[in-house]
Amino acid sequence: MLVKEPQPNANQPGTFNNSLTRNVVVSLLLLTVIPVVAIVAVMFLRTRTVLQDMVTHQLRTIVESYTEQLENLAETRLTLLEQTVDDLAIRYDLAIVLNTPNNDPNGGDARSRLTEAFTKIVRNPGERTFDHILVIDADGNVLVSTNYAWVGLDLSAMPEYPGFEGDGDSILTYNAWPLYPDELVIFTHRRYIDQRSGKQAVVIGAVLNPLPTSLLASAQTFFQSGESYFYTSNRQMIGIHPTRKSLTLFENIDRQQEAQLQTLLKGQPGEGIALNTPSRPVLAYAQQIPSFKAAFLIAAPESAAYQPVRA
């Protein structure tokens, strides 16, 4: 005789409803997974922030170190030029040149003595402090120069000319036509005033020193596809061309980039300054170089900070 086994009754106590079980399991999984996802997201964001801070700190360290080197460069040249202008023999001849007509023999002799004294400075066998020294009057006319081709030139139309009105400073500029077309040059200047007549002149030392260009190139090597620039007082953005590897004047700076640059110059790290590849997000830092009336800017691609996280 066959005996049928009793069938389980879903309504009997001690049995489980499959639907209820699934709901409970899903709920438990959600309660477990959501906090884990949230923790991972927070850790990801914190890691990104830490990496970004590390890159920003490195940018700042590079900029501050290079700015200090440029400040020392400017100070050395200004000290020499001040000593030159304060020399009694130099001041004596400057007074004669300022107060004597061009056809006066005394004026010609004074110009010759000044040219000879300046030539000894630029031909110093030690460090090349200046390539040329020139003297301009209050109207921008070159009265004396170690480069004879410059004598008689009117420099008042140069964009850099207003910068010569200060007393003892330097200017870093590019394409200083007609003196240095397509060159990155440093002008150091010191004002002279004749106490008797009140007439004024500016003594200017000019040099194509390799340090600024080498710092631009060196700054780019810290990060793959990094960028570095000088921003001058006459709104020049000077950098190294990405393919030609030569100095380039970047003229197409839009308002947004200008605003970002001003933010950087206030000492705040920023994003978005990229002239060689405008579509690429970057991190950037900039600092003023007071002695050169310019600023130094370095930018690194955003991937330099976030790549370890995204890998």
PDB file of N, CA and C in Angstrom, residues 159-160 172-177 180-185 213 216 220 228-242 244-253 257 275-276:
ATOM      1  N   PRO A 159      57.384  99.787 -26.637  1.00  0.00           N
ATOM      2  CA  PRO A 159      56.453  99.475 -25.546  1.00  0.00           C
ATOM      3  C   PRO A 159      57.150  99.454 -24.192  1.00  0.00           C
ATOM      4  N   GLU A 160      58.447  99.158 -24.190  1.00  0.00           N
ATOM      5  CA  GLU A 160      59.189  99.089 -22.927  1.00  0.00           C
ATOM      6  C   GLU A 160      59.603 100.462 -22.418  1.00  0.00           C
ATOM      7  N   LEU A 172      62.123  92.512 -18.124  1.00  0.00           N
ATOM      8  CA  LEU A 172      62.265  91.317 -18.948  1.00  0.00           C
ATOM      9  C   LEU A 172      61.248  91.419 -20.070  1.00  0.00           C
ATOM     10  N   THR A 173      61.707  91.391 -21.311  1.00  0.00           N
ATOM     11  CA  THR A 173      60.786  91.607 -22.426  1.00  0.00           C
ATOM     12  C   THR A 173      61.241  90.824 -23.645  1.00  0.00           C
ATOM     13  N   TYR A 174      60.332  90.663 -24.588  1.00  0.00           N
ATOM     14  CA  TYR A 174      60.609  89.911 -25.815  1.00  0.00           C
ATOM     15  C   TYR A 174      60.336  90.795 -27.022  1.00  0.00           C
ATOM     16  N   ASN A 175      61.218  90.689 -28.008  1.00  0.00           N
ATOM     17  CA  ASN A 175      61.058  91.426 -29.260  1.00  0.00           C
ATOM     18  C   ASN A 175      61.096  92.938 -29.031  1.00  0.00           C
ATOM     19  N   ALA A 176      62.159  93.397 -28.384  1.00  0.00           N
ATOM     20  CA  ALA A 176      62.321  94.827 -28.087  1.00  0.00           C
ATOM     21  C   ALA A 176      62.884  95.533 -29.323  1.00  0.00           C
ATOM     22  N   TRP A 177      62.025  95.716 -30.293  1.00  0.00           N
ATOM     23  CA  TRP A 177      62.448  96.363 -31.535  1.00  0.00           C
ATOM     24  C   TRP A 177      62.609  97.868 -31.292  1.00  0.00           C
ATOM     25  N   TYR A 180      66.405  94.653 -29.993  1.00  0.00           N
ATOM     26  CA  TYR A 180      66.522  93.195 -29.906  1.00  0.00           C
ATOM     27  C   TYR A 180      65.284  92.522 -30.474  1.00  0.00           C
ATOM     28  N   PRO A 181      65.117  92.519 -31.798  1.00  0.00           N
ATOM     29  CA  PRO A 181      63.951  91.839 -32.383  1.00  0.00           C
ATOM     30  C   PRO A 181      64.009  90.333 -32.160  1.00  0.00           C
ATOM     31  N   ASP A 182      62.865  89.764 -31.771  1.00  0.00           N
ATOM     32  CA  ASP A 182      62.724  88.313 -31.596  1.00  0.00           C
ATOM     33  C   ASP A 182      63.734  87.736 -30.608  1.00  0.00           C
ATOM     34  N   GLU A 183      64.029  88.496 -29.569  1.00  0.00           N
ATOM     35  CA  GLU A 183      64.949  88.033 -28.523  1.00  0.00           C
ATOM     36  C   GLU A 183      64.321  88.295 -27.152  1.00  0.00           C
ATOM     37  N   LEU A 184      64.665  87.450 -26.179  1.00  0.00           N
ATOM     38  CA  LEU A 184      64.259  87.666 -24.795  1.00  0.00           C
ATOM     39  C   LEU A 184      65.399  88.389 -24.096  1.00  0.00           C
ATOM     40  N   VAL A 185      65.190  89.643 -23.773  1.00  0.00           N
ATOM     41  CA  VAL A 185      66.272  90.498 -23.297  1.00  0.00           C
ATOM     42  C   VAL A 185      65.936  91.077 -21.925  1.00  0.00           C
ATOM     43  N   THR A 213      65.553  81.791 -20.324  1.00  0.00           N
ATOM     44  CA  THR A 213      65.138  80.775 -21.292  1.00  0.00           C
ATOM     45  C   THR A 213      65.386  79.370 -20.759  1.00  0.00           C
ATOM     46  N   LEU A 216      62.672  78.433 -18.328  1.00  0.00           N
ATOM     47  CA  LEU A 216      61.440  78.055 -19.030  1.00  0.00           C
ATOM     48  C   LEU A 216      61.506  76.604 -19.491  1.00  0.00           C
ATOM     49  N   GLN A 220      59.468  72.839 -17.770  1.00  0.00           N
ATOM     50  CA  GLN A 220      58.593  71.947 -18.536  1.00  0.00           C
ATOM     51  C   GLN A 220      58.950  70.479 -18.371  1.00  0.00           C
ATOM     52  N   SER A 228      55.322  76.386 -19.387  1.00  0.00           N
ATOM     53  CA  SER A 228      55.820  77.469 -18.536  1.00  0.00           C
ATOM     54  C   SER A 228      55.899  78.743 -19.361  1.00  0.00           C
ATOM     55  N   TYR A 229      55.673  79.872 -18.684  1.00  0.00           N
ATOM     56  CA  TYR A 229      55.602  81.157 -19.387  1.00  0.00           C
ATOM     57  C   TYR A 229      56.143  82.280 -18.511  1.00  0.00           C
ATOM     58  N   PHE A 230      56.583  83.340 -19.185  1.00  0.00           N
ATOM     59  CA  PHE A 230      56.781  84.630 -18.545  1.00  0.00           C
ATOM     60  C   PHE A 230      55.640  85.541 -18.997  1.00  0.00           C
ATOM     61  N   TYR A 231      55.083  86.285 -18.046  1.00  0.00           N
ATOM     62  CA  TYR A 231      54.052  87.271 -18.363  1.00  0.00           C
ATOM     63  C   TYR A 231      54.625  88.632 -18.006  1.00  0.00           C
ATOM     64  N   THR A 232      54.852  89.484 -19.017  1.00  0.00           N
ATOM     65  CA  THR A 232      55.586  90.728 -18.816  1.00  0.00           C
ATOM     66  C   THR A 232      54.651  91.898 -18.504  1.00  0.00           C
ATOM     67  N   SER A 233      55.272  93.014 -18.167  1.00  0.00           N
ATOM     68  CA  SER A 233      54.501  94.198 -17.777  1.00  0.00           C
ATOM     69  C   SER A 233      53.689  94.764 -18.937  1.00  0.00           C
ATOM     70  N   ASN A 234      54.121  94.546 -20.179  1.00  0.00           N
ATOM     71  CA  ASN A 234      53.342  95.012 -21.329  1.00  0.00           C
ATOM     72  C   ASN A 234      52.485  93.888 -21.913  1.00  0.00           C
ATOM     73  N   ARG A 235      52.059  92.966 -21.021  1.00  0.00           N
ATOM     74  CA  ARG A 235      51.056  91.936 -21.323  1.00  0.00           C
ATOM     75  C   ARG A 235      51.528  90.946 -22.379  1.00  0.00           C
ATOM     76  N   GLN A 236      52.805  90.639 -22.366  1.00  0.00           N
ATOM     77  CA  GLN A 236      53.341  89.601 -23.232  1.00  0.00           C
ATOM     78  C   GLN A 236      53.318  88.262 -22.496  1.00  0.00           C
ATOM     79  N   MET A 237      52.882  87.218 -23.183  1.00  0.00           N
ATOM     80  CA  MET A 237      52.972  85.867 -22.652  1.00  0.00           C
ATOM     81  C   MET A 237      54.008  85.130 -23.487  1.00  0.00           C
ATOM     82  N   ILE A 238      55.154  84.835 -22.870  1.00  0.00           N
ATOM     83  CA  ILE A 238      56.287  84.265 -23.586  1.00  0.00           C
ATOM     84  C   ILE A 238      56.515  82.842 -23.107  1.00  0.00           C
ATOM     85  N   GLY A 239      56.581  81.919 -24.037  1.00  0.00           N
ATOM     86  CA  GLY A 239      56.825  80.525 -23.689  1.00  0.00           C
ATOM     87  C   GLY A 239      57.634  79.842 -24.768  1.00  0.00           C
ATOM     88  N   ILE A 240      57.768  78.532 -24.640  1.00  0.00           N
ATOM     89  CA  ILE A 240      58.504  77.737 -25.618  1.00  0.00           C
ATOM     90  C   ILE A 240      57.504  76.983 -26.489  1.00  0.00           C
ATOM     91  N   HIS A 241      57.640  77.136 -27.791  1.00  0.00           N
ATOM     92  CA  HIS A 241      56.711  76.493 -28.718  1.00  0.00           C
ATOM     93  C   HIS A 241      56.786  74.980 -28.571  1.00  0.00           C
ATOM     94  N   PRO A 242      55.637  74.280 -28.536  1.00  0.00           N
ATOM     95  CA  PRO A 242      55.638  72.843 -28.254  1.00  0.00           C
ATOM     96  C   PRO A 242      56.319  71.987 -29.302  1.00  0.00           C
ATOM     97  N   ARG A 244      58.421  73.515 -32.198  1.00  0.00           N
ATOM     98  CA  ARG A 244      59.681  74.119 -32.633  1.00  0.00           C
ATOM     99  C   ARG A 244      60.706  74.208 -31.505  1.00  0.00           C
ATOM    100  N   LYS A 245      60.228  74.150 -30.244  1.00  0.00           N
ATOM    101  CA  LYS A 245      61.096  74.225 -29.069  1.00  0.00           C
ATOM    102  C   LYS A 245      61.892  75.524 -29.025  1.00  0.00           C
ATOM    103  N   SER A 246      61.307  76.586 -29.544  1.00  0.00           N
ATOM    104  CA  SER A 246      61.948  77.894 -29.525  1.00  0.00           C
ATOM    105  C   SER A 246      61.043  78.882 -28.803  1.00  0.00           C
ATOM    106  N   LEU A 247      61.618  80.007 -28.398  1.00  0.00           N
ATOM    107  CA  LEU A 247      60.830  81.030 -27.717  1.00  0.00           C
ATOM    108  C   LEU A 247      59.726  81.543 -28.627  1.00  0.00           C
ATOM    109  N   THR A 248      58.552  81.707 -28.050  1.00  0.00           N
ATOM    110  CA  THR A 248      57.392  82.138 -28.820  1.00  0.00           C
ATOM    111  C   THR A 248      56.595  83.143 -28.018  1.00  0.00           C
ATOM    112  N   LEU A 249      56.078  84.156 -28.693  1.00  0.00           N
ATOM    113  CA  LEU A 249      55.190  85.126 -28.079  1.00  0.00           C
ATOM    114  C   LEU A 249      53.752  84.698 -28.350  1.00  0.00           C
ATOM    115  N   PHE A 250      53.017  84.338 -27.297  1.00  0.00           N
ATOM    116  CA  PHE A 250      51.627  83.924 -27.433  1.00  0.00           C
ATOM    117  C   PHE A 250      50.747  85.165 -27.288  1.00  0.00           C
ATOM    118  N   GLU A 251      50.101  85.543 -28.382  1.00  0.00           N
ATOM    119  CA  GLU A 251      49.364  86.807 -28.407  1.00  0.00           C
ATOM    120  C   GLU A 251      47.861  86.635 -28.231  1.00  0.00           C
ATOM    121  N   ASN A 252      47.348  85.433 -28.438  1.00  0.00           N
ATOM    122  CA  ASN A 252      45.897  85.227 -28.390  1.00  0.00           C
ATOM    123  C   ASN A 252      45.450  84.771 -27.008  1.00  0.00           C
ATOM    124  N   ILE A 253      45.513  85.670 -26.039  1.00  0.00           N
ATOM    125  CA  ILE A 253      45.070  85.391 -24.678  1.00  0.00           C
ATOM    126  C   ILE A 253      43.672  85.966 -24.514  1.00  0.00           C
ATOM    127  N   GLN A 257      41.307  83.580 -19.804  1.00  0.00           N
ATOM    128  CA  GLN A 257      42.680  83.270 -19.426  1.00  0.00           C
ATOM    129  C   GLN A 257      43.315  84.430 -18.672  1.00  0.00           C
ATOM    130  N   LEU A 275      48.020  77.465 -22.963  1.00  0.00           N
ATOM    131  CA  LEU A 275      48.034  78.175 -24.234  1.00  0.00           C
ATOM    132  C   LEU A 275      48.411  77.262 -25.390  1.00  0.00           C
ATOM    133  N   ASN A 276      49.291  76.295 -25.137  1.00  0.00           N
ATOM    134  CA  ASN A 276      49.695  75.401 -26.219  1.00  0.00           C
ATOM    135  C   ASN A 276      48.566  74.463 -26.610  1.00  0.00           C
TER     136      ASN A 276
END
